[in-house]
PDB file of C-alpha atoms in Angstrom:
ATOM      1  CA  UNK A 848      49.146 -40.108 110.936  1.00 77.00           C
ATOM      2  CA  UNK A 849      47.372 -37.918 113.478  1.00 85.00           C
ATOM      3  CA  UNK A 850      49.567 -39.296 116.248  1.00 85.00           C
ATOM      4  CA  UNK A 851      52.644 -38.681 114.108  1.00 80.00           C
ATOM      5  CA  UNK A 852      51.647 -35.075 113.474  1.00 85.00           C
ATOM      6  CA  UNK A 853      51.098 -34.533 117.182  1.00 85.00           C
ATOM      7  CA  UNK A 854      54.491 -36.016 118.091  1.00 84.00           C
ATOM      8  CA  UNK A 855      56.275 -34.054 115.379  1.00 84.00           C
ATOM      9  CA  UNK A 856      54.587 -30.826 116.459  1.00 82.00           C
ATOM     10  CA  UNK A 857      55.690 -31.394 120.032  1.00 81.00           C
ATOM     11  CA  UNK A 858      59.296 -32.313 119.221  1.00 81.00           C
ATOM     12  CA  UNK A 859      59.910 -29.722 116.534  1.00 74.00           C
ATOM     13  CA  UNK A 860      58.662 -26.793 118.587  1.00 66.00           C
ATOM     14  CA  UNK A 861      61.020 -23.799 118.427  1.00 65.00           C
ATOM     15  CA  UNK A 862      61.687 -24.031 122.161  1.00 65.00           C
ATOM     16  CA  UNK A 863      63.047 -27.578 122.001  1.00 59.00           C
ATOM     17  CA  UNK A 864      66.812 -27.606 122.523  1.00 63.00           C
ATOM     18  CA  UNK A 865      67.185 -31.383 122.782  1.00 72.00           C
ATOM     19  CA  UNK A 866      68.954 -32.224 119.512  1.00 78.00           C
ATOM     20  CA  UNK A 867      68.124 -35.940 119.559  1.00 79.00           C
ATOM     21  CA  UNK A 868      64.393 -35.419 119.983  1.00 79.00           C
ATOM     22  CA  UNK A 869      64.431 -32.678 117.331  1.00 80.00           C
ATOM     23  CA  UNK A 870      66.150 -35.083 114.934  1.00 83.00           C
ATOM     24  CA  UNK A 871      63.608 -37.817 115.689  1.00 84.00           C
ATOM     25  CA  UNK A 872      60.760 -35.403 115.050  1.00 84.00           C
ATOM     26  CA  UNK A 873      62.266 -34.288 111.755  1.00 86.00           C
ATOM     27  CA  UNK A 874      62.883 -37.893 110.688  1.00 87.00           C
ATOM     28  CA  UNK A 875      59.255 -38.847 111.287  1.00 88.00           C
ATOM     29  CA  UNK A 876      58.108 -35.645 109.560  1.00 89.00           C
ATOM     30  CA  UNK A 877      60.163 -36.525 106.478  1.00 89.00           C
ATOM     31  CA  UNK A 878      58.650 -40.018 106.345  1.00 89.00           C
ATOM     32  CA  UNK A 879      55.153 -38.553 106.614  1.00 90.00           C
ATOM     33  CA  UNK A 880      55.820 -36.066 103.816  1.00 89.00           C
ATOM     34  CA  UNK A 881      57.254 -38.819 101.653  1.00 89.00           C
ATOM     35  CA  UNK A 882      54.067 -40.935 101.728  1.00 89.00           C
ATOM     36  CA  UNK A 883      51.886 -38.818  99.403  1.00 88.00           C
ATOM     37  CA  UNK A 884      54.878 -38.163  97.105  1.00 88.00           C
ATOM     38  CA  UNK A 885      55.615 -41.874  96.694  1.00 89.00           C
ATOM     39  CA  UNK A 886      54.378 -43.589  93.504  1.00 89.00           C
ATOM     40  CA  UNK A 887      51.165 -45.509  94.148  1.00 87.00           C
ATOM     41  CA  UNK A 888      52.771 -48.915  93.588  1.00 88.00           C
ATOM     42  CA  UNK A 889      55.319 -48.201  96.364  1.00 87.00           C
ATOM     43  CA  UNK A 890      53.065 -46.170  98.665  1.00 88.00           C
ATOM     44  CA  UNK A 891      52.040 -49.066 100.886  1.00 90.00           C
ATOM     45  CA  UNK A 892      55.695 -49.729 101.758  1.00 91.00           C
ATOM     46  CA  UNK A 893      56.189 -46.024 102.544  1.00 90.00           C
ATOM     47  CA  UNK A 894      53.069 -45.985 104.708  1.00 89.00           C
ATOM     48  CA  UNK A 895      54.236 -49.004 106.665  1.00 90.00           C
ATOM     49  CA  UNK A 896      57.680 -47.493 107.220  1.00 90.00           C
ATOM     50  CA  UNK A 897      56.086 -44.260 108.383  1.00 90.00           C
ATOM     51  CA  UNK A 898      53.653 -46.013 110.728  1.00 89.00           C
ATOM     52  CA  UNK A 899      56.474 -48.136 112.147  1.00 90.00           C
ATOM     53  CA  UNK A 900      58.579 -45.045 112.877  1.00 89.00           C
ATOM     54  CA  UNK A 901      55.642 -43.288 114.541  1.00 89.00           C
ATOM     55  CA  UNK A 902      54.830 -46.274 116.741  1.00 87.00           C
ATOM     56  CA  UNK A 903      58.505 -46.755 117.610  1.00 87.00           C
ATOM     57  CA  UNK A 904      58.777 -43.120 118.664  1.00 86.00           C
ATOM     58  CA  UNK A 905      55.536 -43.456 120.642  1.00 85.00           C
ATOM     59  CA  UNK A 906      56.829 -46.567 122.437  1.00 82.00           C
ATOM     60  CA  UNK A 907      59.852 -44.543 123.641  1.00 82.00           C
ATOM     61  CA  UNK A 908      57.813 -41.509 124.721  1.00 82.00           C
ATOM     62  CA  UNK A 909      58.915 -41.888 128.358  1.00 79.00           C
ATOM     63  CA  UNK A 910      62.500 -41.132 127.290  1.00 80.00           C
ATOM     64  CA  UNK A 911      61.583 -37.818 125.660  1.00 81.00           C
ATOM     65  CA  UNK A 912      62.468 -34.529 127.387  1.00 79.00           C
ATOM     66  CA  UNK A 913      60.053 -33.793 130.236  1.00 75.00           C
ATOM     67  CA  UNK A 914      58.473 -30.774 128.585  1.00 75.00           C
ATOM     68  CA  UNK A 915      57.956 -32.726 125.324  1.00 78.00           C
ATOM     69  CA  UNK A 916      56.558 -35.959 126.730  1.00 80.00           C
ATOM     70  CA  UNK A 917      52.926 -36.814 126.042  1.00 82.00           C
ATOM     71  CA  UNK A 918      50.935 -36.556 129.274  1.00 79.00           C
ATOM     72  CA  UNK A 919      53.718 -34.578 130.962  1.00 77.00           C
ATOM     73  CA  UNK A 920      51.063 -32.324 132.511  1.00 76.00           C
ATOM     74  CA  UNK A 921      49.586 -35.388 134.230  1.00 79.00           C
ATOM     75  CA  UNK A 922      52.840 -36.654 135.717  1.00 79.00           C
ATOM     76  CA  UNK A 923      52.681 -34.528 138.908  1.00 81.00           C
ATOM     77  CA  UNK A 924      49.122 -35.769 139.518  1.00 80.00           C
ATOM     78  CA  UNK A 925      50.107 -39.407 138.984  1.00 77.00           C
ATOM     79  CA  UNK A 926      53.114 -38.964 141.297  1.00 79.00           C
ATOM     80  CA  UNK A 927      50.925 -37.368 143.969  1.00 79.00           C
ATOM     81  CA  UNK A 928      48.348 -40.155 143.777  1.00 76.00           C
ATOM     82  CA  UNK A 929      51.122 -42.746 144.051  1.00 74.00           C
ATOM     83  CA  UNK A 930      52.503 -41.008 147.145  1.00 73.00           C
ATOM     84  CA  UNK A 931      49.058 -41.086 148.754  1.00 72.00           C
ATOM     85  CA  UNK A 932      48.512 -44.816 148.249  1.00 66.00           C
ATOM     86  CA  UNK A 933      47.384 -46.376 151.503  1.00 57.00           C
ATOM     87  CA  UNK A 934      49.910 -49.189 151.854  1.00 55.00           C
ATOM     88  CA  UNK A 935      51.978 -48.259 154.884  1.00 53.00           C
ATOM     89  CA  UNK A 936      52.378 -50.635 157.818  1.00 51.00           C
ATOM     90  CA  UNK A 937      50.717 -48.050 160.037  1.00 53.00           C
ATOM     91  CA  UNK A 938      47.619 -47.892 157.831  1.00 57.00           C
ATOM     92  CA  UNK A 939      47.345 -51.679 157.996  1.00 56.00           C
ATOM     93  CA  UNK A 940      47.588 -51.429 161.784  1.00 54.00           C
ATOM     94  CA  UNK A 941      44.868 -48.841 162.227  1.00 55.00           C
ATOM     95  CA  UNK A 942      42.517 -50.644 159.849  1.00 58.00           C
ATOM     96  CA  UNK A 943      42.859 -53.555 162.266  1.00 57.00           C
ATOM     97  CA  UNK A 944      41.884 -51.259 165.139  1.00 55.00           C
ATOM     98  CA  UNK A 945      38.827 -50.119 163.164  1.00 55.00           C
ATOM     99  CA  UNK A 946      37.751 -53.731 162.722  1.00 55.00           C
ATOM    100  CA  UNK A 947      38.018 -54.360 166.470  1.00 55.00           C
ATOM    101  CA  UNK A 948      36.425 -51.095 167.601  1.00 54.00           C
ATOM    102  CA  UNK A 949      32.937 -52.608 167.908  1.00 53.00           C
ATOM    103  CA  UNK A 950      34.305 -55.360 170.177  1.00 55.00           C
ATOM    104  CA  UNK A 951      35.884 -53.068 172.766  1.00 53.00           C
ATOM    105  CA  UNK A 952      35.390 -54.154 176.374  1.00 52.00           C
ATOM    106  CA  UNK A 953      34.215 -51.812 179.097  1.00 50.00           C
ATOM    107  CA  UNK A 954      37.770 -51.188 180.210  1.00 50.00           C
ATOM    108  CA  UNK A 955      38.725 -50.252 176.638  1.00 60.00           C
ATOM    109  CA  UNK A 956      36.089 -47.563 176.238  1.00 66.00           C
ATOM    110  CA  UNK A 957      38.623 -44.772 176.817  1.00 72.00           C
ATOM    111  CA  UNK A 958      40.172 -45.776 173.494  1.00 74.00           C
ATOM    112  CA  UNK A 959      36.905 -45.611 171.571  1.00 75.00           C
ATOM    113  CA  UNK A 960      36.838 -41.801 171.012  1.00 78.00           C
ATOM    114  CA  UNK A 961      40.361 -41.874 169.598  1.00 79.00           C
ATOM    115  CA  UNK A 962      39.581 -44.768 167.279  1.00 77.00           C
ATOM    116  CA  UNK A 963      36.458 -42.939 166.126  1.00 78.00           C
ATOM    117  CA  UNK A 964      38.559 -39.816 165.605  1.00 80.00           C
ATOM    118  CA  UNK A 965      40.937 -41.810 163.410  1.00 79.00           C
ATOM    119  CA  UNK A 966      38.066 -43.069 161.273  1.00 79.00           C
ATOM    120  CA  UNK A 967      36.311 -39.720 160.861  1.00 82.00           C
ATOM    121  CA  UNK A 968      39.582 -37.874 160.244  1.00 83.00           C
ATOM    122  CA  UNK A 969      40.544 -40.417 157.590  1.00 81.00           C
ATOM    123  CA  UNK A 970      37.173 -40.047 155.837  1.00 82.00           C
ATOM    124  CA  UNK A 971      37.283 -36.248 156.008  1.00 84.00           C
ATOM    125  CA  UNK A 972      40.855 -36.120 154.704  1.00 83.00           C
ATOM    126  CA  UNK A 973      39.963 -38.382 151.757  1.00 83.00           C
ATOM    127  CA  UNK A 974      37.050 -36.122 150.861  1.00 84.00           C
ATOM    128  CA  UNK A 975      39.328 -33.073 150.938  1.00 84.00           C
ATOM    129  CA  UNK A 976      41.926 -34.893 148.819  1.00 84.00           C
ATOM    130  CA  UNK A 977      39.192 -35.718 146.307  1.00 83.00           C
ATOM    131  CA  UNK A 978      38.277 -32.031 146.094  1.00 85.00           C
ATOM    132  CA  UNK A 979      41.934 -31.053 145.700  1.00 85.00           C
ATOM    133  CA  UNK A 980      42.309 -33.573 142.869  1.00 82.00           C
ATOM    134  CA  UNK A 981      39.205 -32.195 141.151  1.00 81.00           C
ATOM    135  CA  UNK A 982      40.647 -28.687 141.355  1.00 83.00           C
ATOM    136  CA  UNK A 983      44.009 -29.819 139.963  1.00 81.00           C
ATOM    137  CA  UNK A 984      42.322 -31.628 137.062  1.00 76.00           C
ATOM    138  CA  UNK A 985      40.150 -28.607 136.285  1.00 76.00           C
ATOM    139  CA  UNK A 986      43.315 -26.584 135.735  1.00 73.00           C
ATOM    140  CA  UNK A 987      45.007 -29.126 133.487  1.00 70.00           C
ATOM    141  CA  UNK A 988      46.172 -28.259 130.021  1.00 63.00           C
ATOM    142  CA  UNK A 989      43.480 -29.732 127.739  1.00 70.00           C
ATOM    143  CA  UNK A 990      46.323 -31.043 125.597  1.00 73.00           C
ATOM    144  CA  UNK A 991      46.270 -34.151 127.805  1.00 76.00           C
ATOM    145  CA  UNK A 992      42.831 -35.055 126.454  1.00 76.00           C
ATOM    146  CA  UNK A 993      44.096 -34.772 122.876  1.00 80.00           C
ATOM    147  CA  UNK A 994      47.035 -37.073 123.643  1.00 78.00           C
ATOM    148  CA  UNK A 995      44.717 -39.583 125.297  1.00 79.00           C
ATOM    149  CA  UNK A 996      42.387 -39.704 122.289  1.00 80.00           C
ATOM    150  CA  UNK A 997      45.344 -40.426 119.999  1.00 81.00           C
ATOM    151  CA  UNK A 998      46.851 -42.980 122.381  1.00 81.00           C
ATOM    152  CA  UNK A 999      43.616 -44.954 122.420  1.00 79.00           C
ATOM    153  CA  UNK A1000      43.856 -45.324 118.641  1.00 80.00           C
ATOM    154  CA  UNK A1001      47.165 -47.197 118.838  1.00 80.00           C
ATOM    155  CA  UNK A1002      46.992 -48.870 122.255  1.00 77.00           C
ATOM    156  CA  UNK A1003      44.537 -51.095 124.059  1.00 73.00           C
ATOM    157  CA  UNK A1004      42.225 -48.750 126.041  1.00 69.00           C
ATOM    158  CA  UNK A1005      42.121 -51.422 128.760  1.00 69.00           C
ATOM    159  CA  UNK A1006      45.903 -51.349 129.269  1.00 70.00           C
ATOM    160  CA  UNK A1007      46.765 -50.190 132.822  1.00 65.00           C
ATOM    161  CA  UNK A1008      48.468 -46.921 131.870  1.00 67.00           C
ATOM    162  CA  UNK A1009      45.801 -45.832 129.385  1.00 73.00           C
ATOM    163  CA  UNK A1010      43.021 -46.852 131.795  1.00 74.00           C
ATOM    164  CA  UNK A1011      44.666 -44.803 134.554  1.00 72.00           C
ATOM    165  CA  UNK A1012      45.016 -41.767 132.309  1.00 76.00           C
ATOM    166  CA  UNK A1013      41.403 -42.146 131.186  1.00 76.00           C
ATOM    167  CA  UNK A1014      40.326 -42.185 134.827  1.00 72.00           C
ATOM    168  CA  UNK A1015      42.341 -39.034 135.560  1.00 73.00           C
ATOM    169  CA  UNK A1016      41.453 -37.048 132.455  1.00 71.00           C
ATOM    170  CA  UNK A1017      37.862 -38.294 132.344  1.00 65.00           C
ATOM    171  CA  UNK A1018      35.522 -38.049 129.426  1.00 54.00           C
ATOM    172  CA  UNK A1019      33.330 -35.370 127.961  1.00 50.00           C
ATOM    173  CA  UNK A1020      30.434 -36.160 130.281  1.00 52.00           C
ATOM    174  CA  UNK A1021      28.130 -33.315 131.181  1.00 58.00           C
ATOM    175  CA  UNK A1022      28.413 -31.753 134.595  1.00 66.00           C
ATOM    176  CA  UNK A1023      25.914 -33.109 137.117  1.00 71.00           C
ATOM    177  CA  UNK A1024      22.809 -31.034 137.913  1.00 83.00           C
ATOM    178  CA  UNK A1025      23.317 -27.999 140.116  1.00 82.00           C
ATOM    179  CA  UNK A1026      21.444 -29.671 142.974  1.00 86.00           C
ATOM    180  CA  UNK A1027      23.852 -32.622 142.905  1.00 84.00           C
ATOM    181  CA  UNK A1028      26.839 -30.285 142.801  1.00 82.00           C
ATOM    182  CA  UNK A1029      25.470 -28.373 145.776  1.00 89.00           C
ATOM    183  CA  UNK A1030      24.980 -31.575 147.791  1.00 89.00           C
ATOM    184  CA  UNK A1031      28.555 -32.623 147.012  1.00 85.00           C
ATOM    185  CA  UNK A1032      29.890 -29.238 148.097  1.00 88.00           C
ATOM    186  CA  UNK A1033      27.823 -29.350 151.296  1.00 91.00           C
ATOM    187  CA  UNK A1034      29.247 -32.812 152.048  1.00 88.00           C
ATOM    188  CA  UNK A1035      32.779 -31.571 151.511  1.00 86.00           C
ATOM    189  CA  UNK A1036      32.163 -28.546 153.736  1.00 90.00           C
ATOM    190  CA  UNK A1037      30.909 -30.868 156.495  1.00 88.00           C
ATOM    191  CA  UNK A1038      34.044 -32.965 156.123  1.00 86.00           C
ATOM    192  CA  UNK A1039      36.234 -29.870 156.410  1.00 88.00           C
ATOM    193  CA  UNK A1040      34.347 -28.853 159.578  1.00 90.00           C
ATOM    194  CA  UNK A1041      34.833 -32.377 160.961  1.00 86.00           C
ATOM    195  CA  UNK A1042      38.554 -32.263 160.265  1.00 86.00           C
ATOM    196  CA  UNK A1043      38.881 -28.840 161.889  1.00 89.00           C
ATOM    197  CA  UNK A1044      37.125 -30.117 165.039  1.00 88.00           C
ATOM    198  CA  UNK A1045      39.367 -33.182 165.152  1.00 86.00           C
ATOM    199  CA  UNK A1046      42.476 -31.058 164.717  1.00 87.00           C
ATOM    200  CA  UNK A1047      41.369 -28.730 167.495  1.00 90.00           C
ATOM    201  CA  UNK A1048      40.779 -31.723 169.789  1.00 88.00           C
ATOM    202  CA  UNK A1049      44.207 -33.117 168.979  1.00 87.00           C
ATOM    203  CA  UNK A1050      45.776 -29.697 169.528  1.00 91.00           C
ATOM    204  CA  UNK A1051      44.120 -29.451 172.949  1.00 92.00           C
ATOM    205  CA  UNK A1052      45.292 -32.953 173.874  1.00 89.00           C
ATOM    206  CA  UNK A1053      48.845 -32.150 172.793  1.00 90.00           C
ATOM    207  CA  UNK A1054      48.845 -29.017 174.934  1.00 93.00           C
ATOM    208  CA  UNK A1055      47.527 -31.024 177.878  1.00 91.00           C
ATOM    209  CA  UNK A1056      50.287 -33.601 177.431  1.00 89.00           C
ATOM    210  CA  UNK A1057      52.885 -30.846 177.266  1.00 90.00           C
ATOM    211  CA  UNK A1058      51.551 -29.283 180.476  1.00 90.00           C
ATOM    212  CA  UNK A1059      51.895 -32.501 182.498  1.00 83.00           C
TER     213      UNK A1059
END
């Protein structure tokens, strides 16, 4: 019932102008109101009909209007993470270069600094992306956590989508000690400094190439 109330509250909000979703919300609301008013000998049937309607609406949540969808506040984060997945042909190529870097011959040593730059830049960029993700999550509407708690009551917590959302939203764990937070921030600052140095080196090399 808690999931039903949450769905109904979202769909029947005064700002919702999607008539179909408003109707669905009102239909589920009527079924929920009918349960306690149903005679005890028929109440189980009413409860099952209500639960079925709630679960059916939940199963079609992706088709709801964007501003009414559960987890809609997480969608930009999920899309961003998907766009950053490291599956390009180029990434496969430079991972191969990393693997061969230790086997460079004497005549290949001119390549070594650039391969090292690729590795350190990649590590620094990932650290900065991690910080950016933390900042985005810290500014999330806490409504996402409420949706996740309800979703876990009706779906397998190990299912891929729920597991992903759990990873993004996180739990109610306490913040790490201040000393740990400071070490993490220091590490991120070092990575930013590394990236700035690499960018300056690349900028200088580009200018040199242009001047040839």
